[in-house]
């Protein structure tokens, strides 16, 4: 397997070092190529996503990505489009020992990744007037809806909930909702319902156990996944995968976190869980579960970074995971 590793900016570099320590410890047949992208690459090469990096990503089986700062739109958003990774999967799961609103949340957000307002079709149409175009297609909606139901089946999940705002955005969200409802009919074994996005945000905070798989459009998915990360203890614990027909990009939900970058205190868990998603994608399910279990024990014993109440540094927490792995 050929993996392009892009640590990027800020804490991206720190958490990538931690995740790579664990991946290397597993000794799997992966060939890693380190490439540059992000704010620092822009300063160095004049391009946030140098051609060399993009070409390497296109040639590899997967991209493992840390974070990009100010240039995120030109790097990770562009990579998702260029590699046509149409499905963004963002699980939000409670961890024992982490103080949060609920201790038994287990949600997977399936977000469409190539359409909607994030397509970047923005224009200044006149002085003081800016316009953005929201693109939703039947093909794109069908592809992501099918993906969500297949994921539900594969993971033994019971319910898919589509989120939209079809009462206001009648054409774009109307199309998305109608396609989701139509696809749902082909999966009678999976329960289906849909909510308006605003109501769903309230339900998520008041009763997240109502949700199992969430299926939604690009921008709503981005917002709702940070909300869900907050429910289970913050961005330091939220991994994600971008999956397409040919390519896959694995990245934590968090960004470069300039407020804590360089201090060595970033929580490596999101990046480690992201690496586990990559392992599962390549069929190394047992190895991924071993790492997840080791991380769970480390968190339960409060051997964590400050965001989770502990006093360890990023690499110290990663080393604790390695110690647990060696005991199993
Ligand atoms: P960017 O512009 O790169 O997206 P940001 O500050 O807008 O950066 P995030 O990087 O996602 O957004 O961080 C949001 C908040 O969550 C920050 O206060 C940050 O310190 C915290 N945070 C994010 N990731 C982690 C982590 N891995 N460990 C600890 N705290 C984190």
Short mmCIF file of C-alpha atoms and ligand atoms in Angstrom, two decimals:
data_model
loop_
_atom_site.label_atom_id
_atom_site.label_comp_id
_atom_site.label_asym_id
_atom_site.label_seq_id
_atom_site.Cartn_x
_atom_site.Cartn_y
_atom_site.Cartn_z
CA UNK A 1 0.00 0.00 0.00
CA UNK A 2 1.31 3.40 -0.94
CA UNK A 3 0.43 6.18 1.52
CA UNK A 4 1.17 9.89 1.05
CA UNK A 5 1.77 11.50 4.44
CA UNK A 6 1.07 15.26 4.65
CA UNK A 7 1.58 16.61 8.18
CA UNK A 8 0.79 20.21 7.02
CA UNK A 9 0.69 23.07 9.52
CA UNK A 10 0.55 23.71 13.26
CA UNK A 11 -0.52 20.75 15.36
CA UNK A 12 -0.89 18.71 12.14
CA UNK A 13 2.84 18.02 12.36
CA UNK A 14 2.73 17.13 16.06
CA UNK A 15 -0.20 14.72 15.89
CA UNK A 16 1.13 13.15 12.69
CA UNK A 17 4.42 12.29 14.43
CA UNK A 18 2.39 10.58 17.18
CA UNK A 19 0.19 8.60 14.76
CA UNK A 20 3.21 7.55 12.70
CA UNK A 21 4.94 6.24 15.82
CA UNK A 22 1.99 3.90 16.28
CA UNK A 23 1.63 2.94 12.63
CA UNK A 24 5.34 2.10 12.39
CA UNK A 25 5.05 0.00 15.55
CA UNK A 26 2.44 -2.18 13.80
CA UNK A 27 4.94 -3.00 11.05
CA UNK A 28 2.45 -3.31 8.16
CA UNK A 29 3.38 -3.36 4.45
CA UNK A 30 2.81 0.36 3.91
CA UNK A 31 5.17 2.53 1.90
CA UNK A 32 5.07 6.10 3.24
CA UNK A 33 5.99 9.16 1.14
CA UNK A 34 6.16 12.46 3.04
CA UNK A 35 4.95 15.52 1.15
CA UNK A 36 4.36 19.19 1.91
CA UNK A 37 1.20 21.30 1.70
CA UNK A 38 -0.36 24.16 3.65
CA UNK A 39 0.63 27.64 4.85
CA UNK A 40 4.33 26.78 5.10
CA UNK A 41 4.36 25.26 1.60
CA UNK A 42 2.76 28.46 0.29
CA UNK A 43 5.58 30.54 1.80
CA UNK A 44 8.27 28.16 0.54
CA UNK A 45 7.02 27.30 -2.95
CA UNK A 46 4.37 29.95 -3.68
CA UNK A 47 1.70 27.24 -3.75
CA UNK A 48 -0.26 25.80 -0.83
CA UNK A 49 -0.75 22.54 -2.73
CA UNK A 50 2.37 22.07 -4.89
CA UNK A 51 1.89 20.04 -8.09
CA UNK A 52 4.39 17.47 -6.82
CA UNK A 53 2.26 16.85 -3.74
CA UNK A 54 -0.98 16.62 -5.73
CA UNK A 55 0.60 14.18 -8.22
CA UNK A 56 1.92 11.99 -5.41
CA UNK A 57 -1.57 11.93 -3.83
CA UNK A 58 -3.10 10.92 -7.17
CA UNK A 59 -0.63 8.03 -7.46
CA UNK A 60 -1.06 6.66 -3.93
CA UNK A 61 -3.66 4.34 -2.40
CA UNK A 62 -4.37 6.75 0.45
CA UNK A 63 -3.46 10.15 1.83
CA UNK A 64 -2.88 10.62 5.55
CA UNK A 65 -3.34 14.31 6.28
CA UNK A 66 -2.62 16.36 9.43
CA UNK A 67 -3.97 19.90 9.13
CA UNK A 68 -3.76 23.04 7.02
CA UNK A 69 -4.12 26.51 8.54
CA UNK A 70 -5.23 29.58 6.56
CA UNK A 71 -4.82 27.68 3.30
CA UNK A 72 -7.24 24.86 4.22
CA UNK A 73 -9.59 25.71 1.33
CA UNK A 74 -6.72 25.51 -1.19
CA UNK A 75 -5.31 22.32 0.29
CA UNK A 76 -7.69 19.89 1.92
CA UNK A 77 -10.92 21.13 0.34
CA UNK A 78 -9.18 21.09 -3.06
CA UNK A 79 -7.69 17.63 -2.43
CA UNK A 80 -11.15 16.25 -1.65
CA UNK A 81 -12.41 17.61 -4.99
CA UNK A 82 -9.33 16.59 -7.03
CA UNK A 83 -9.36 13.05 -5.64
CA UNK A 84 -13.17 12.89 -5.91
CA UNK A 85 -13.57 11.61 -2.40
CA UNK A 86 -17.31 12.13 -2.37
CA UNK A 87 -18.04 10.70 1.08
CA UNK A 88 -16.76 12.21 4.30
CA UNK A 89 -17.24 9.88 7.25
CA UNK A 90 -17.02 11.42 10.71
CA UNK A 91 -17.73 9.14 13.66
CA UNK A 92 -18.51 10.63 17.10
CA UNK A 93 -18.19 8.11 19.90
CA UNK A 94 -18.04 8.57 23.69
CA UNK A 95 -14.90 7.46 25.50
CA UNK A 96 -14.87 6.14 29.03
CA UNK A 97 -13.15 8.63 31.32
CA UNK A 98 -13.82 11.68 29.13
CA UNK A 99 -16.00 14.31 30.75
CA UNK A 100 -18.77 15.20 28.34
CA UNK A 101 -22.53 15.69 28.07
CA UNK A 102 -23.32 12.03 27.33
CA UNK A 103 -21.37 8.85 27.89
CA UNK A 104 -23.02 6.58 25.32
CA UNK A 105 -23.02 8.49 22.04
CA UNK A 106 -22.20 6.46 18.94
CA UNK A 107 -23.00 8.36 15.75
CA UNK A 108 -21.49 8.28 12.27
CA UNK A 109 -21.91 11.35 10.11
CA UNK A 110 -21.85 10.75 6.37
CA UNK A 111 -21.33 14.07 4.66
CA UNK A 112 -21.43 14.73 0.91
CA UNK A 113 -18.01 16.09 0.04
CA UNK A 114 -18.01 17.46 -3.50
CA UNK A 115 -21.10 19.67 -3.90
CA UNK A 116 -23.06 22.36 -2.05
CA UNK A 117 -21.76 25.83 -1.12
CA UNK A 118 -18.23 24.49 -0.59
CA UNK A 119 -17.77 24.10 -4.33
CA UNK A 120 -16.30 27.59 -4.07
CA UNK A 121 -18.56 29.18 -6.70
CA UNK A 122 -18.43 32.63 -5.14
CA UNK A 123 -18.49 35.94 -6.97
CA UNK A 124 -18.54 39.63 -6.29
CA UNK A 125 -21.44 40.57 -8.54
CA UNK A 126 -21.40 44.30 -7.81
CA UNK A 127 -19.87 46.69 -5.33
CA UNK A 128 -20.95 45.45 -1.91
CA UNK A 129 -22.75 42.38 -3.22
CA UNK A 130 -21.26 38.87 -3.05
CA UNK A 131 -22.97 35.74 -4.30
CA UNK A 132 -22.38 32.05 -3.64
CA UNK A 133 -23.89 29.22 -5.68
CA UNK A 134 -25.14 26.04 -4.03
CA UNK A 135 -24.96 23.03 -6.32
CA UNK A 136 -26.85 19.84 -5.44
CA UNK A 137 -27.25 17.11 -8.05
CA UNK A 138 -29.41 14.02 -8.24
CA UNK A 139 -26.35 11.91 -9.07
CA UNK A 140 -24.31 13.27 -6.14
CA UNK A 141 -27.20 12.90 -3.70
CA UNK A 142 -27.94 9.36 -4.83
CA UNK A 143 -24.26 8.37 -4.55
CA UNK A 144 -23.91 9.67 -0.98
CA UNK A 145 -27.30 8.31 0.16
CA UNK A 146 -26.40 4.85 -1.14
CA UNK A 147 -23.03 5.11 0.60
CA UNK A 148 -24.71 5.93 3.94
CA UNK A 149 -27.13 2.98 3.73
CA UNK A 150 -24.36 0.59 2.69
CA UNK A 151 -22.23 1.81 5.63
CA UNK A 152 -25.19 1.27 7.98
CA UNK A 153 -25.57 -2.32 6.72
CA UNK A 154 -21.84 -3.05 6.85
CA UNK A 155 -21.47 -1.72 10.40
CA UNK A 156 -24.69 -3.33 11.69
CA UNK A 157 -26.30 0.06 12.31
CA UNK A 158 -30.07 0.40 12.46
CA UNK A 159 -31.07 3.84 11.27
CA UNK A 160 -30.19 6.57 8.77
CA UNK A 161 -31.35 10.16 9.37
CA UNK A 162 -31.09 12.69 6.55
CA UNK A 163 -30.64 16.36 7.52
CA UNK A 164 -31.68 19.21 5.20
CA UNK A 165 -33.60 22.47 5.07
CA UNK A 166 -36.06 21.63 2.32
CA UNK A 167 -38.73 24.00 3.67
CA UNK A 168 -36.52 27.00 2.83
CA UNK A 169 -34.09 25.75 0.17
CA UNK A 170 -36.87 24.07 -1.75
CA UNK A 171 -34.91 23.24 -4.89
CA UNK A 172 -31.48 22.18 -3.57
CA UNK A 173 -32.44 20.62 -0.26
CA UNK A 174 -35.75 19.45 -1.78
CA UNK A 175 -33.82 17.44 -4.36
CA UNK A 176 -31.46 16.02 -1.73
CA UNK A 177 -34.34 15.01 0.59
CA UNK A 178 -36.36 13.40 -2.23
CA UNK A 179 -33.39 11.36 -3.43
CA UNK A 180 -32.61 10.22 0.14
CA UNK A 181 -36.24 9.13 0.61
CA UNK A 182 -36.16 7.24 -2.70
CA UNK A 183 -32.88 5.46 -1.89
CA UNK A 184 -34.21 4.57 1.58
CA UNK A 185 -36.98 2.49 -0.05
CA UNK A 186 -34.29 0.15 -1.39
CA UNK A 187 -33.08 -0.57 2.18
CA UNK A 188 -36.17 -1.82 4.06
CA UNK A 189 -33.90 -3.36 6.74
CA UNK A 190 -32.62 0.10 7.75
CA UNK A 191 -34.95 2.57 9.45
CA UNK A 192 -35.04 6.00 7.78
CA UNK A 193 -36.22 9.45 8.77
CA UNK A 194 -35.32 13.04 7.97
CA UNK A 195 -35.20 16.29 9.97
CA UNK A 196 -34.66 19.95 9.28
CA UNK A 197 -31.06 20.77 10.13
CA UNK A 198 -31.92 23.39 12.77
CA UNK A 199 -34.24 21.05 14.69
CA UNK A 200 -31.66 18.28 14.37
CA UNK A 201 -29.03 20.46 16.09
CA UNK A 202 -31.36 20.83 19.07
CA UNK A 203 -32.12 17.07 19.13
CA UNK A 204 -28.39 16.32 18.91
CA UNK A 205 -27.72 18.33 22.06
CA UNK A 206 -30.81 17.18 23.96
CA UNK A 207 -30.99 13.56 22.88
CA UNK A 208 -28.10 12.35 20.69
CA UNK A 209 -29.21 8.76 21.20
CA UNK A 210 -31.94 9.43 18.61
CA UNK A 211 -29.20 9.29 15.98
CA UNK A 212 -27.24 6.44 14.45
CA UNK A 213 -26.07 7.34 10.91
CA UNK A 214 -26.52 10.98 9.87
CA UNK A 215 -26.65 11.67 6.13
CA UNK A 216 -26.30 15.27 4.97
CA UNK A 217 -24.96 17.79 2.48
CA UNK A 218 -21.47 19.31 2.54
CA UNK A 219 -21.76 22.47 4.67
CA UNK A 220 -24.40 21.11 7.08
CA UNK A 221 -22.19 18.05 7.54
CA UNK A 222 -19.18 20.20 8.38
CA UNK A 223 -21.08 22.12 11.06
CA UNK A 224 -22.91 19.15 12.53
CA UNK A 225 -19.71 17.11 12.82
CA UNK A 226 -18.06 19.75 15.04
CA UNK A 227 -21.24 19.79 17.13
CA UNK A 228 -21.09 16.00 17.44
CA UNK A 229 -17.37 16.18 18.33
CA UNK A 230 -18.31 18.59 21.12
CA UNK A 231 -20.81 16.06 22.45
CA UNK A 232 -18.11 13.45 23.01
CA UNK A 233 -15.27 15.54 24.40
CA UNK A 234 -14.00 17.86 21.69
CA UNK A 235 -12.04 17.97 18.48
CA UNK A 236 -9.08 16.13 19.98
CA UNK A 237 -11.12 12.92 19.71
CA UNK A 238 -12.76 13.30 16.28
CA UNK A 239 -11.34 11.35 13.30
CA UNK A 240 -12.54 11.36 9.68
CA UNK A 241 -12.16 9.62 6.35
CA UNK A 242 -12.84 10.89 2.83
CA UNK A 243 -13.70 8.02 0.51
CA UNK A 244 -14.05 7.97 -3.27
CA UNK A 245 -14.15 5.36 -6.03
CA UNK A 246 -10.37 5.43 -6.52
CA UNK A 247 -8.89 7.48 -3.68
CA UNK A 248 -9.13 7.96 0.06
CA UNK A 249 -7.96 10.75 2.35
CA UNK A 250 -7.79 10.31 6.11
CA UNK A 251 -7.68 13.43 8.31
CA UNK A 252 -8.73 14.46 11.81
CA UNK A 253 -11.73 16.81 12.01
CA UNK A 254 -9.66 19.48 13.77
CA UNK A 255 -7.52 22.10 12.05
CA UNK A 256 -4.03 23.43 12.76
CA UNK A 257 -5.06 24.88 16.17
CA UNK A 258 -2.71 27.88 16.11
CA UNK A 259 -3.57 28.64 19.75
CA UNK A 260 -1.74 25.51 20.96
CA UNK A 261 0.61 24.77 18.05
CA UNK A 262 4.28 24.34 18.96
CA UNK A 263 3.57 23.60 22.62
CA UNK A 264 3.55 19.82 22.19
CA UNK A 265 0.21 19.49 23.99
CA UNK A 266 -2.14 18.66 21.10
CA UNK A 267 -4.25 15.59 21.71
CA UNK A 268 -3.05 12.91 19.26
CA UNK A 269 -6.20 10.77 19.65
CA UNK A 270 -8.10 12.18 16.64
CA UNK A 271 -5.09 11.54 14.41
CA UNK A 272 -4.53 8.05 15.86
CA UNK A 273 -8.23 7.19 15.37
CA UNK A 274 -7.94 8.57 11.83
CA UNK A 275 -5.02 6.20 11.20
CA UNK A 276 -7.27 3.40 12.50
CA UNK A 277 -9.90 4.34 9.92
CA UNK A 278 -7.20 3.99 7.27
CA UNK A 279 -6.20 0.57 8.63
CA UNK A 280 -9.83 -0.62 8.49
CA UNK A 281 -10.18 0.75 4.94
CA UNK A 282 -7.29 -1.50 3.89
CA UNK A 283 -8.73 -4.51 5.73
CA UNK A 284 -6.49 -4.36 8.82
CA UNK A 285 -9.54 -4.42 11.09
CA UNK A 286 -7.97 -6.40 13.93
CA UNK A 287 -4.91 -4.11 14.06
CA UNK A 288 -7.18 -1.04 14.08
CA UNK A 289 -9.28 -2.48 16.92
CA UNK A 290 -6.13 -3.23 18.94
CA UNK A 291 -4.98 0.38 18.61
CA UNK A 292 -8.47 1.72 19.45
CA UNK A 293 -8.61 -0.47 22.55
CA UNK A 294 -5.14 0.61 23.66
CA UNK A 295 -6.10 4.27 23.20
CA UNK A 296 -9.38 3.72 25.10
CA UNK A 297 -7.45 2.28 28.08
CA UNK A 298 -4.96 5.16 28.05
CA UNK A 299 -7.83 7.69 28.07
CA UNK A 300 -9.73 5.78 30.77
CA UNK A 301 -6.57 5.93 32.96
CA UNK A 302 -6.38 9.70 32.37
CA UNK A 303 -2.95 9.45 30.77
CA UNK A 304 -3.93 12.25 28.44
CA UNK A 305 -3.11 15.69 27.11
CA UNK A 306 -4.48 18.78 28.96
CA UNK A 307 -7.64 19.14 26.80
CA UNK A 308 -8.88 15.88 28.37
CA UNK A 309 -7.75 16.86 31.87
CA UNK A 310 -4.38 15.09 31.90
CA UNK A 311 -0.87 16.54 31.94
CA UNK A 312 0.95 14.52 29.26
CA UNK A 313 2.54 15.88 26.13
CA UNK A 314 1.45 14.69 22.67
CA UNK A 315 4.30 12.20 22.24
CA UNK A 316 4.06 10.97 25.84
CA UNK A 317 0.42 10.05 25.25
CA UNK A 318 1.39 8.22 22.03
CA UNK A 319 4.07 6.32 23.96
CA UNK A 320 1.45 5.26 26.51
CA UNK A 321 -0.57 3.79 23.63
CA UNK A 322 2.51 1.89 22.47
CA UNK A 323 3.03 0.52 26.00
CA UNK A 324 -0.57 -0.75 26.04
CA UNK A 325 -0.12 -2.30 22.59
CA UNK A 326 2.94 -4.13 23.83
CA UNK A 327 0.92 -5.58 26.70
CA UNK A 328 -1.72 -7.12 24.35
P1 LIG B 1 -7.72 26.21 11.67
O1 LIG B 1 -7.76 27.62 11.21
O2 LIG B 1 -6.48 25.50 11.26
O3 LIG B 1 -8.97 25.43 11.32
P2 LIG B 1 -8.88 26.68 14.25
O4 LIG B 1 -8.30 27.20 15.52
O5 LIG B 1 -9.90 27.48 13.55
O6 LIG B 1 -7.68 26.27 13.28
P3 LIG B 1 -9.15 24.00 15.11
O7 LIG B 1 -7.74 23.73 14.82
O8 LIG B 1 -10.11 23.00 14.59
O9 LIG B 1 -9.65 25.32 14.51
O10 LIG B 1 -9.29 24.18 16.70
C1 LIG B 1 -10.46 24.65 17.36
C2 LIG B 1 -10.20 24.60 18.87
O11 LIG B 1 -10.08 23.25 19.31
C3 LIG B 1 -8.91 25.31 19.30
O12 LIG B 1 -9.12 25.96 20.54
C4 LIG B 1 -7.92 24.18 19.49
O13 LIG B 1 -6.92 24.43 20.42
C5 LIG B 1 -8.80 22.99 19.92
N1 LIG B 1 -8.24 21.75 19.37
C6 LIG B 1 -8.34 21.33 18.11
N2 LIG B 1 -7.69 20.17 17.94
C7 LIG B 1 -7.14 19.85 19.12
C8 LIG B 1 -6.33 18.77 19.59
N3 LIG B 1 -5.94 17.78 18.77
N4 LIG B 1 -5.95 18.77 20.89
C9 LIG B 1 -6.33 19.74 21.72
N5 LIG B 1 -7.10 20.79 21.34
C10 LIG B 1 -7.50 20.86 20.06
#
